Coordinates of C-alpha atoms in Angstrom, one line a residue:
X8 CA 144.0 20.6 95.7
X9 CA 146.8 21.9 97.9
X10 CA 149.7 19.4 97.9
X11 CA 152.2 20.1 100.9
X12 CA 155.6 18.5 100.1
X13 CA 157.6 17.2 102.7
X14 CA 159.8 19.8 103.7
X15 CA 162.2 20.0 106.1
X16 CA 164.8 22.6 105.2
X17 CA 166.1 25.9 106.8
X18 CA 166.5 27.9 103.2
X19 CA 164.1 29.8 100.8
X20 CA 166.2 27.4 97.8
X21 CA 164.9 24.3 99.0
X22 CA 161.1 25.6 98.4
X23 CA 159.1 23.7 96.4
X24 CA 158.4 26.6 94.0
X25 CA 162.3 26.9 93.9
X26 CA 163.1 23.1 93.0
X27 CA 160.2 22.9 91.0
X28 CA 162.0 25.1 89.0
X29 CA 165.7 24.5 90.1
X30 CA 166.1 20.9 91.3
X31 CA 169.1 20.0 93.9
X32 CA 170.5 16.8 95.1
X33 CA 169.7 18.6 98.5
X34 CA 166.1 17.8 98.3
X35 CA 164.2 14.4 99.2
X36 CA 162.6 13.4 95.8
X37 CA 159.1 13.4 95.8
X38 CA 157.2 10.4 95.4
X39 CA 153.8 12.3 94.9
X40 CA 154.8 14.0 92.0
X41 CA 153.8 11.4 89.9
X42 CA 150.4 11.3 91.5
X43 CA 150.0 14.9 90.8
X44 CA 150.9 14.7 87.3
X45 CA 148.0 11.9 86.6
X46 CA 145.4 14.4 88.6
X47 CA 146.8 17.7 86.8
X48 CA 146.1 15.3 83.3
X49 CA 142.8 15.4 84.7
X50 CA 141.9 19.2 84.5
X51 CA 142.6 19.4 88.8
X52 CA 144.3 22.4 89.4
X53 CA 147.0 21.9 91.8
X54 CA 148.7 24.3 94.7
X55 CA 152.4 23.8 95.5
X56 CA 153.0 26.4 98.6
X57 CA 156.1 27.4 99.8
X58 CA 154.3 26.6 103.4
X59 CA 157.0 27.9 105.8
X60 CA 157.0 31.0 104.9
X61 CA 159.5 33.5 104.2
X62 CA 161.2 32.9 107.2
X63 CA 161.6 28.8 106.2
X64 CA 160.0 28.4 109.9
X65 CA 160.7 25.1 109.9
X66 CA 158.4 23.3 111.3
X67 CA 155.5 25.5 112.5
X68 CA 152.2 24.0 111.7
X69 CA 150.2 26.9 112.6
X70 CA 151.9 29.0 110.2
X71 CA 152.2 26.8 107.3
X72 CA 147.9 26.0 108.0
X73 CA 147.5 29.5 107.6
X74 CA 150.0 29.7 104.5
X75 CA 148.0 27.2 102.9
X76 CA 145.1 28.2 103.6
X77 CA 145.8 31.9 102.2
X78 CA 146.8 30.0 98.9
X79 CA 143.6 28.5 98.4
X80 CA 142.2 31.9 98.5
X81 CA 144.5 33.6 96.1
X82 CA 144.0 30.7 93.2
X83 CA 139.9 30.8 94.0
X84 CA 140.0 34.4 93.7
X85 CA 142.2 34.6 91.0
X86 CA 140.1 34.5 87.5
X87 CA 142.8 32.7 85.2
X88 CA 142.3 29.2 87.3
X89 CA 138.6 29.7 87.3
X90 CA 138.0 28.5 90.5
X91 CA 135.5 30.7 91.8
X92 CA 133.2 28.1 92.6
X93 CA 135.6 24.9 93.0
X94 CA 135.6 22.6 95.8
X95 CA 139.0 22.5 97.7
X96 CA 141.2 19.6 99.2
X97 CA 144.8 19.3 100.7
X98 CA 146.7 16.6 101.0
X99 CA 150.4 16.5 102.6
X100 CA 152.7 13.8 104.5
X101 CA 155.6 14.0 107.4
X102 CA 156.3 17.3 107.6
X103 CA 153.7 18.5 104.7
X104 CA 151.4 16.4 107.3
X105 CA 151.5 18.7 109.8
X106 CA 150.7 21.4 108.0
X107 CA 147.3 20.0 106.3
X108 CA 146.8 18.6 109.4
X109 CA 146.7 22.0 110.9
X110 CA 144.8 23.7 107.8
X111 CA 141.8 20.7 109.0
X112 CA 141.9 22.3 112.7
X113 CA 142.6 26.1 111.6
X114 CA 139.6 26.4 108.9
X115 CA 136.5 27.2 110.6
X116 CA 138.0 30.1 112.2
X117 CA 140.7 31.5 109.7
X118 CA 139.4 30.5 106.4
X119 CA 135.5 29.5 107.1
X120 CA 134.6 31.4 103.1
X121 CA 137.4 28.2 101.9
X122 CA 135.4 25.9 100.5
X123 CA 137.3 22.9 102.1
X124 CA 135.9 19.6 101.1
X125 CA 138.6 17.3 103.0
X126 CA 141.9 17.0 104.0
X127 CA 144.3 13.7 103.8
X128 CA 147.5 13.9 106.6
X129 CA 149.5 10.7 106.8
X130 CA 152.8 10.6 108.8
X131 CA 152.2 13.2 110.8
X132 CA 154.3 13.8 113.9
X133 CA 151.6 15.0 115.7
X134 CA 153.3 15.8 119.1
X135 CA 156.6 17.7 118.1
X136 CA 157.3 17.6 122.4
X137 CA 157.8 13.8 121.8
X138 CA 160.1 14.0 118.5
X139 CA 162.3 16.3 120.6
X140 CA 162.5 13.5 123.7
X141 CA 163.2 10.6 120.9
X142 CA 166.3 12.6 119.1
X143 CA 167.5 15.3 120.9
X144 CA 170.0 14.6 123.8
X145 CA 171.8 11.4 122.4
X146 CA 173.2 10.6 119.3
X147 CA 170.8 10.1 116.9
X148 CA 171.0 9.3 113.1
X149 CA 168.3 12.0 112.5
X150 CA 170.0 14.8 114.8
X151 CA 169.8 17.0 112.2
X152 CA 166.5 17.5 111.5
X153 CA 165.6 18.2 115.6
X154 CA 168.1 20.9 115.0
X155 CA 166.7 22.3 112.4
X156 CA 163.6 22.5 114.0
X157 CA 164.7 24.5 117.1
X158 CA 166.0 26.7 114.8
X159 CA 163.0 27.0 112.9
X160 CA 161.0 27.7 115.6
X161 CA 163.5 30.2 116.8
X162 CA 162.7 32.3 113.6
X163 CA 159.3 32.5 114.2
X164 CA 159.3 32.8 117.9
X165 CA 162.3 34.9 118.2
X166 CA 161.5 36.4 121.8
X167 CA 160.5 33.5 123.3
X168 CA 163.2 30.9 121.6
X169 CA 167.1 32.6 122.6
X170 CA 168.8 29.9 121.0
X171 CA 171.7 31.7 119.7
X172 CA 173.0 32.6 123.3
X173 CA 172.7 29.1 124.7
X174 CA 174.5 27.1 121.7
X175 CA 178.1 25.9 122.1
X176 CA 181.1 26.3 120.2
X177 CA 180.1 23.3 118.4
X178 CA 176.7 24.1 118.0
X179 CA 177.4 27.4 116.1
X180 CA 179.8 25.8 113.7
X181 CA 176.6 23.4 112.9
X182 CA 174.5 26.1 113.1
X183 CA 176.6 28.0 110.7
X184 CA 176.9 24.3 108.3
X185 CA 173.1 24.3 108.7
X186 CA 171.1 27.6 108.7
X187 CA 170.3 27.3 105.1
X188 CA 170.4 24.5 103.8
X189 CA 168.4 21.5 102.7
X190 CA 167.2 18.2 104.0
X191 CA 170.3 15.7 102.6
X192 CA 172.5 18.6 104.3
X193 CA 170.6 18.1 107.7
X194 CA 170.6 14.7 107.6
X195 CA 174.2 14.2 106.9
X196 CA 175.8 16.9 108.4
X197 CA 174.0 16.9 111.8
X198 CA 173.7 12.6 111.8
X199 CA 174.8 11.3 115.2
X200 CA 175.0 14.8 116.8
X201 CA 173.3 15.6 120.4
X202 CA 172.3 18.5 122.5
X203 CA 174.8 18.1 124.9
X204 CA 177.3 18.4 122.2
X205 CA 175.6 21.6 120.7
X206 CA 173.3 22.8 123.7
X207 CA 175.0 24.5 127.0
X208 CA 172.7 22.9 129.7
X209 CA 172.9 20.1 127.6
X210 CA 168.8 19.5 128.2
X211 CA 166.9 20.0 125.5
X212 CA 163.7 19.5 127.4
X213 CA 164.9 22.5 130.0
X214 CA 164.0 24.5 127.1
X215 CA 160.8 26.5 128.1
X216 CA 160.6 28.4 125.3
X217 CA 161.7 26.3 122.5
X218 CA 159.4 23.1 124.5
X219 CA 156.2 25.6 124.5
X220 CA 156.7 26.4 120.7
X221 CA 156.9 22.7 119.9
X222 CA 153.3 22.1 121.6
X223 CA 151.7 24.9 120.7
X224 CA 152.3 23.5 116.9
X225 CA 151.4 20.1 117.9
X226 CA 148.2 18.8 117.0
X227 CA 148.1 16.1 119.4
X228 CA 148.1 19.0 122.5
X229 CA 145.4 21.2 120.3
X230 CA 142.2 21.1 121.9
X231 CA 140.6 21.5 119.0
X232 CA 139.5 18.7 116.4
X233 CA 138.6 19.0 112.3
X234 CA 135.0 20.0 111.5
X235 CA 136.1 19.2 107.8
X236 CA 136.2 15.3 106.3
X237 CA 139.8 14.2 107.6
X238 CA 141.6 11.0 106.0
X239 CA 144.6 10.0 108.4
X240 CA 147.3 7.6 108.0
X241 CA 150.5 6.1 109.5
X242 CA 152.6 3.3 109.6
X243 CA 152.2 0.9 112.9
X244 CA 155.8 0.2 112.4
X245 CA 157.1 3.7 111.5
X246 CA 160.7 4.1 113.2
X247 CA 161.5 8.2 113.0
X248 CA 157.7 9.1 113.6
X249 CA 156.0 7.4 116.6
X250 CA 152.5 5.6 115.7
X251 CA 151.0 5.8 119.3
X252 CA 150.9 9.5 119.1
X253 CA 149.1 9.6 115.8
X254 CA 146.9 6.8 116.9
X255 CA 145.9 8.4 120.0
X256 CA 145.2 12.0 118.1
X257 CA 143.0 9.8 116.1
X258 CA 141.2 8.2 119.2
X259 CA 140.7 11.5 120.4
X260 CA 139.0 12.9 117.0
X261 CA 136.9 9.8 117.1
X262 CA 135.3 10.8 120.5
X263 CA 134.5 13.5 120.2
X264 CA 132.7 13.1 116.6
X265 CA 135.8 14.2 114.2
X266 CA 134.5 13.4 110.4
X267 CA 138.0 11.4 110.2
X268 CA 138.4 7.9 108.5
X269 CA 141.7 6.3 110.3
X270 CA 143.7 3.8 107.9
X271 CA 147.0 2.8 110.2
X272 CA 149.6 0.8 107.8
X273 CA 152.8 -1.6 107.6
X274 CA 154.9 0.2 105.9
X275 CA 158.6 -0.6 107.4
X276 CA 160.3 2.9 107.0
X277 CA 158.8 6.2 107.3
X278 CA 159.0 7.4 103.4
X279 CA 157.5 4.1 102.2
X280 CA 154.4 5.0 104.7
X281 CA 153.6 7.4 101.8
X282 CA 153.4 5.5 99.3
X283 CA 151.4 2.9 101.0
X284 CA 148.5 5.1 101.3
X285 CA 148.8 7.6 98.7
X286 CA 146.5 6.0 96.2
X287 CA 144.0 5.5 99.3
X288 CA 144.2 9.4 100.1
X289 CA 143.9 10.3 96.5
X290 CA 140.9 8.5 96.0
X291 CA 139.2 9.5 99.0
X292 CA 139.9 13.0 97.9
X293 CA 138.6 12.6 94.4
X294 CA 135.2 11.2 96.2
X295 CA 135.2 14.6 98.7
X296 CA 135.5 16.5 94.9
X297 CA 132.7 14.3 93.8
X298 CA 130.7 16.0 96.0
X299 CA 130.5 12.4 97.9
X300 CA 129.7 12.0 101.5
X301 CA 132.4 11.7 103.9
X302 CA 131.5 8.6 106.6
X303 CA 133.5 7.7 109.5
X304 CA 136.0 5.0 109.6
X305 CA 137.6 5.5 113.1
X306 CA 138.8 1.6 113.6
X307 CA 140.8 2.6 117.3

C-alpha cells in the first residue's frame, strides 16, 4: 500500500522520508501512523513517497499521481520486498487526497502494468479553483497554506505562473518567511494574511496562469473518472475543505459508472474527518487485497 501523508509544505525537510527519520514540531502529526504500524505488523509492505517531488510542488496532483505511481513500480520491481506479483492499493487524505485521488484517474494510461487493486481518498479538495475563491483575497485563518500553494505551483509551472514579479513588498518578506518551510510555519506565519496585502492587483482570481494550474490539478474539472475500485470520503460539515465539491465529483463518478463507494461523514473539523473513516478505508482496502469484489455504494 502507498500511504500519502498529508502534506502541505514548501521544503524537501518536511518530507515524509525526512521526518520519518528527523521529526519537527513543523509537521502536522500523523494520525495514520498508527494504522500503518498495525498493517506493517501484518506482513503489508508499505510506501511512504515524498509525493511532491523534488521541487516540493506543493500541491500538484498530477505530479504527485505520477510520483506515486512510479513508487509502486520501483518496490514491485525491486526483489528485496518481493512484490513481484502483489496487489497494490493507496490510500491518502487532504492534501495526500489529492494525490491518490489523481493516481485512481492517472493509472490506465501512465501506470496500466500497476497492479492497482483500489484507491481510498477522503478529504480531498477536489476543485483547487474554489479553495483559492474561499481563502485568498480576505483575511483568512488559513492564508497561509493558499500561499503556499501559488507558490507551489509556481515551481512546477514556472512559465506560465510569474509570481515573483507580481508580489508586494509584503509578499516577498512572506515569501522569504515561507519558501521552505513546513505546515505549523504556514499556518502561523501567513494566518489572517490576504492577496491584496501580498498580491499587486490584489485579485487572486485575475491570475490566468496560476487559476489554470489550480484546475488543471483539480479532479473535480478532470474529465476523466477511476476505472480502478475508489473508496471516497468527506465530512458534510467540513469547514477548510468544502463538501459540495467532493459530493458533486462523486455524483459525477456515479453516472457515468465509476467503481466508487461514497461514505460522506460528520466529522466537525477537517483533521478529525480522517479519523472518522480511516478504519472504514482500511478495511475496504484489506478486502480489494483479498482479492474481494469491489461493488458500488454511490448513495448521492
Amino acid at each position: 500500500m502507498s500511504y500519502q501523508h498529508y502534506l502541505n509544505a514548501l521544503g524537501q525537510r518536511c518530507a515524509p522520508t525526512e521526518t520519518l527519520v528527523h521529526p519537527t514540531l513543523e509537521t502536522v502529526q500523523d494520525n495514520a501512523m498508527v494504522f500503518l504500524r498495525t498493517r506493517l505488523d501484518q506482513g503489508w509492505t508499505v510506501i511512504i513517497p515524498d509525493h511532491l517531488g523534488p521541487k516540493v510542488a506543493y500541491p500538484g496532483g498530477q505530479l504527485s499521481g505520477r510520483i506515486v505511481l512510479d513508487g509502486m513500480r520501483a518496490v514491485r520491481d525491486d526483489p528485496r520486498f518481493d512484490s513481484r506479483h502483489s496487489r497494490f492499493g493507496a490510500l491518502g487524505y487532504s492534501g495526500g487526497g489529492i494525490a491518490s485521488a489523481w493516481v485512481s484517474l492517472l493509472h490506465d494510461d501512465y501506470a496500466p502494468d500497476v497492479n492497482l487493486v483500489g484507491v481510498a481518498q477522503g478529504g480531498v479538495p477536489t476543485d483547487m479553483t474554489t479553495m483559492a475563491r474561499m481563502v485568498g483575497n480576505w483575511p483568512h485563518p488559513a492564508f497561509g497554506l493558499a500561499f503556499a500553494a501559488a507558490v507551489g505551483m509556481a515551481r512546477e509551472y514556472p512559465e506560465a505562473i510569474r509570481l515573483e514579479e507580481k508580489l508586494t513588498p509584503d509578499g516577498w518578506a512572506l515569501y522569504s518567511q515561507l519558501k521552505g518551510r513546513c505546515t505549523a510555519t504556514l499556518l502561523t506565519v501567513g494566518a489572517f494574511r490576504s492577496v491584496p496585502m501580498v498580491l499587486r492587483g490584489g485579485d487572486l482570481l485575475a491570475e490566468e496562469g496560476l487559476m489554470r494550474a489550480f484546475a488543471e490539478n483539480s479532479i473535480r474539472q478532470s474529465p476523466d473518472v477511476p476505472r480502478v475500485p475508489v473508496f471516497m470520503w468527506h465530512s458534510g460539515t467540513d469547514p477548510l475543505v468544502p463538501f459540495w465539491d467532493a459530493e458533486e465529483t462523486a455524483k459525477r463518478y456515479c453516472r457515468e459508472g465509476a467503481p466508487l463507494t461514497w461514505e460522506p461523514g460528520l466529522a466537525p473539523e477537517h483533521l478529525m474527518g480522517a479519523v472518522e473513516k480511516l478504519p472504514a478505508a482500511m478495511n475496504w482496502l484489506q478486502q480489494r487485497f483479498d482479492g474481494v469484489p469491489a461493488g458500488r455504494a454511490c448513495y448521492v
